[in-house]
């Protein structure tokens, strides 16, 4: 019998979905893998809830009622006092600040599973230092959900690279929201602002759609894949075509942007009018290994191509390698959403536990 003890940082969309999936799956996991999953502490940006019993369906109410302000040192002292082993910190925050705690967590016995992309997209120096710290303390760090949510993109790239396969190019529709926007926009005569508003009200974009349209999040995911295959770039070196015009950029309020989003129409409608009947617009990230170029851009694709035939908010990734020639490995499916992301986090937790000792 094995037991893992989780400290969950971030109880928002992904963190909450993870707790509920663990509650639902834990007896099955216990039976099939002889693994007990204990969520020892739940933490948001303000309070921590120390769970001394088995977590149950009342966790949300318990968190609100019994959670109290904390410092990281309190959590570290708690796990020591309780003699908890096989510790895993789950980062389900979107915080840049929180990532600064990773090294301390590792030094205090934690493995890390992250949905948060920040640790892999800060400087190359931080990236390398983190890996040195992990090695020094014999700890694992898994982050499959950083790219394509629950889709097995990072693992596939890592495995190919590890096996000596020469990856030549990666192209992907990395963003679910931009996938939905351009799948819809290319297929009807609606204005761009109408499509954008529809995506926003369905909750497919960030509350501020400029975060999606800026292309920065796609740039981060592209950088994460590049670093997996030893292309050591910084985020500032990714060429990103922002789809937000300067006068509507982040310096103005969200409401100002939403009130004026029809100003985006002319540009996109001009691009749509140039499409041939068998073509569509797609927002892609592309990594060319030979040139070392990382690019995020809006392109024209054949309607019949894998990217051109995408539906809804699906993500899709093409991995070109020497052995696979011009027929890439394609990984496709829902590339966002709390349920698929938390399932990916749970899968990372199980992978880490495979290498841990029985207690
Ligand atoms: N949703 C997806 O489809 C998806 C896919 C792949 C990856 N991800 C990544 O998953 C992460 C979580 O996404 P989400 O949608 O669940 O976000 P969210 O709903 O905004 O939740 C974020 C949680 O993190 C907490 N938090 C913020 N700063 C913290 C800190 N310094 N220490 C501890 N907790 C802190 C927040 O607490 P407060 O409420 O107190 O602020 C909140 O509970 C993000 O990094 C996101 O990019 C999401």
CSV table of C-alpha atoms and ligand atoms in Angstrom, one decimal, residues 9-16 43-47 70 91-95 97-98 101 115-118 145-149 206 217 221 335-338 340-341, ligand 1:
chain,number,residue,atom,x,y,z
A,9,UNK,CA,-2.2,25.4,-4.0
A,10,UNK,CA,-5.2,27.0,-5.9
A,11,UNK,CA,-8.8,26.0,-5.5
A,12,UNK,CA,-10.2,27.8,-8.5
A,13,UNK,CA,-11.7,26.0,-11.6
A,14,UNK,CA,-8.9,23.5,-12.0
A,15,UNK,CA,-8.2,22.9,-8.3
A,16,UNK,CA,-11.9,22.4,-7.4
A,43,UNK,CA,-4.6,26.7,-0.1
A,44,UNK,CA,-5.8,29.8,-2.0
A,45,UNK,CA,-4.1,33.1,-2.1
A,46,UNK,CA,-5.4,34.1,1.4
A,47,UNK,CA,-6.2,31.0,3.5
A,70,UNK,CA,-1.2,31.3,6.4
A,91,UNK,CA,0.3,24.3,-8.4
A,92,UNK,CA,-3.2,25.1,-9.7
A,93,UNK,CA,-2.6,28.8,-9.4
A,94,UNK,CA,-1.9,31.2,-12.2
A,95,UNK,CA,0.6,33.1,-10.0
A,97,UNK,CA,4.8,34.9,-7.3
A,98,UNK,CA,3.9,31.4,-6.2
A,101,UNK,CA,8.3,28.9,-3.7
A,115,UNK,CA,-1.0,23.3,-14.2
A,116,UNK,CA,0.5,26.8,-13.9
A,117,UNK,CA,2.8,27.5,-16.9
A,118,UNK,CA,4.9,30.2,-15.2
A,145,UNK,CA,-1.3,20.3,-18.6
A,146,UNK,CA,1.0,23.2,-19.5
A,147,UNK,CA,0.3,22.5,-23.2
A,148,UNK,CA,-3.0,21.2,-24.6
A,149,UNK,CA,-4.5,20.7,-21.1
A,206,UNK,CA,-10.6,35.0,-20.6
A,217,UNK,CA,-0.3,32.4,-23.8
A,221,UNK,CA,3.2,27.0,-24.6
A,335,UNK,CA,-7.3,21.6,-25.3
A,336,UNK,CA,-8.8,23.5,-22.5
A,337,UNK,CA,-11.4,23.3,-19.7
A,338,UNK,CA,-11.2,22.5,-16.0
A,340,UNK,CA,-9.8,17.8,-18.8
A,341,UNK,CA,-7.0,19.8,-17.2
B,1,LIG,N1,-8.7,26.2,-17.2
B,1,LIG,C1,-8.0,25.6,-18.2
B,1,LIG,O1,-8.5,25.1,-19.2
B,1,LIG,C2,-6.5,25.4,-18.0
B,1,LIG,C3,-5.8,24.6,-18.9
B,1,LIG,C4,-4.4,24.4,-18.7
B,1,LIG,C5,-3.8,25.0,-17.7
B,1,LIG,N2,-4.5,25.9,-16.8
B,1,LIG,C6,-3.8,26.6,-15.8
B,1,LIG,O2,-4.3,26.1,-14.5
B,1,LIG,C7,-4.1,27.2,-13.5
B,1,LIG,C8,-5.4,27.4,-12.8
B,1,LIG,O3,-6.4,27.8,-13.6
B,1,LIG,P1,-7.9,28.1,-13.1
B,1,LIG,O4,-8.7,28.3,-14.2
B,1,LIG,O5,-8.2,27.1,-12.0
B,1,LIG,O6,-7.6,29.5,-12.3
B,1,LIG,P2,-8.5,30.2,-11.2
B,1,LIG,O7,-9.9,29.7,-11.3
B,1,LIG,O8,-8.3,31.7,-11.3
B,1,LIG,O9,-7.9,29.7,-9.8
B,1,LIG,C9,-6.7,30.1,-9.3
B,1,LIG,C10,-6.5,29.7,-7.9
B,1,LIG,O10,-5.2,30.0,-7.5
B,1,LIG,C11,-5.2,30.7,-6.2
B,1,LIG,N3,-4.0,31.5,-6.0
B,1,LIG,C12,-3.6,32.6,-6.7
B,1,LIG,N4,-2.4,33.0,-6.2
B,1,LIG,C13,-2.1,32.1,-5.2
B,1,LIG,C14,-0.9,32.0,-4.4
B,1,LIG,N5,0.1,32.9,-4.4
B,1,LIG,N6,-0.9,31.0,-3.5
B,1,LIG,C15,-1.9,30.1,-3.4
B,1,LIG,N7,-3.0,30.1,-4.2
B,1,LIG,C16,-3.1,31.2,-5.1
B,1,LIG,C17,-6.5,31.5,-6.3
B,1,LIG,O11,-6.9,32.0,-5.0
B,1,LIG,P3,-7.8,33.3,-4.8
B,1,LIG,O12,-9.2,32.9,-5.2
B,1,LIG,O13,-7.6,33.6,-3.4
B,1,LIG,O14,-7.2,34.4,-5.7
B,1,LIG,C18,-7.5,30.5,-6.9
B,1,LIG,O15,-7.9,29.6,-5.9
B,1,LIG,C19,-3.6,28.4,-14.3
B,1,LIG,O16,-2.2,28.5,-14.3
B,1,LIG,C20,-4.0,28.1,-15.8
B,1,LIG,O17,-3.2,28.7,-16.7
B,1,LIG,C21,-5.8,26.0,-17.0
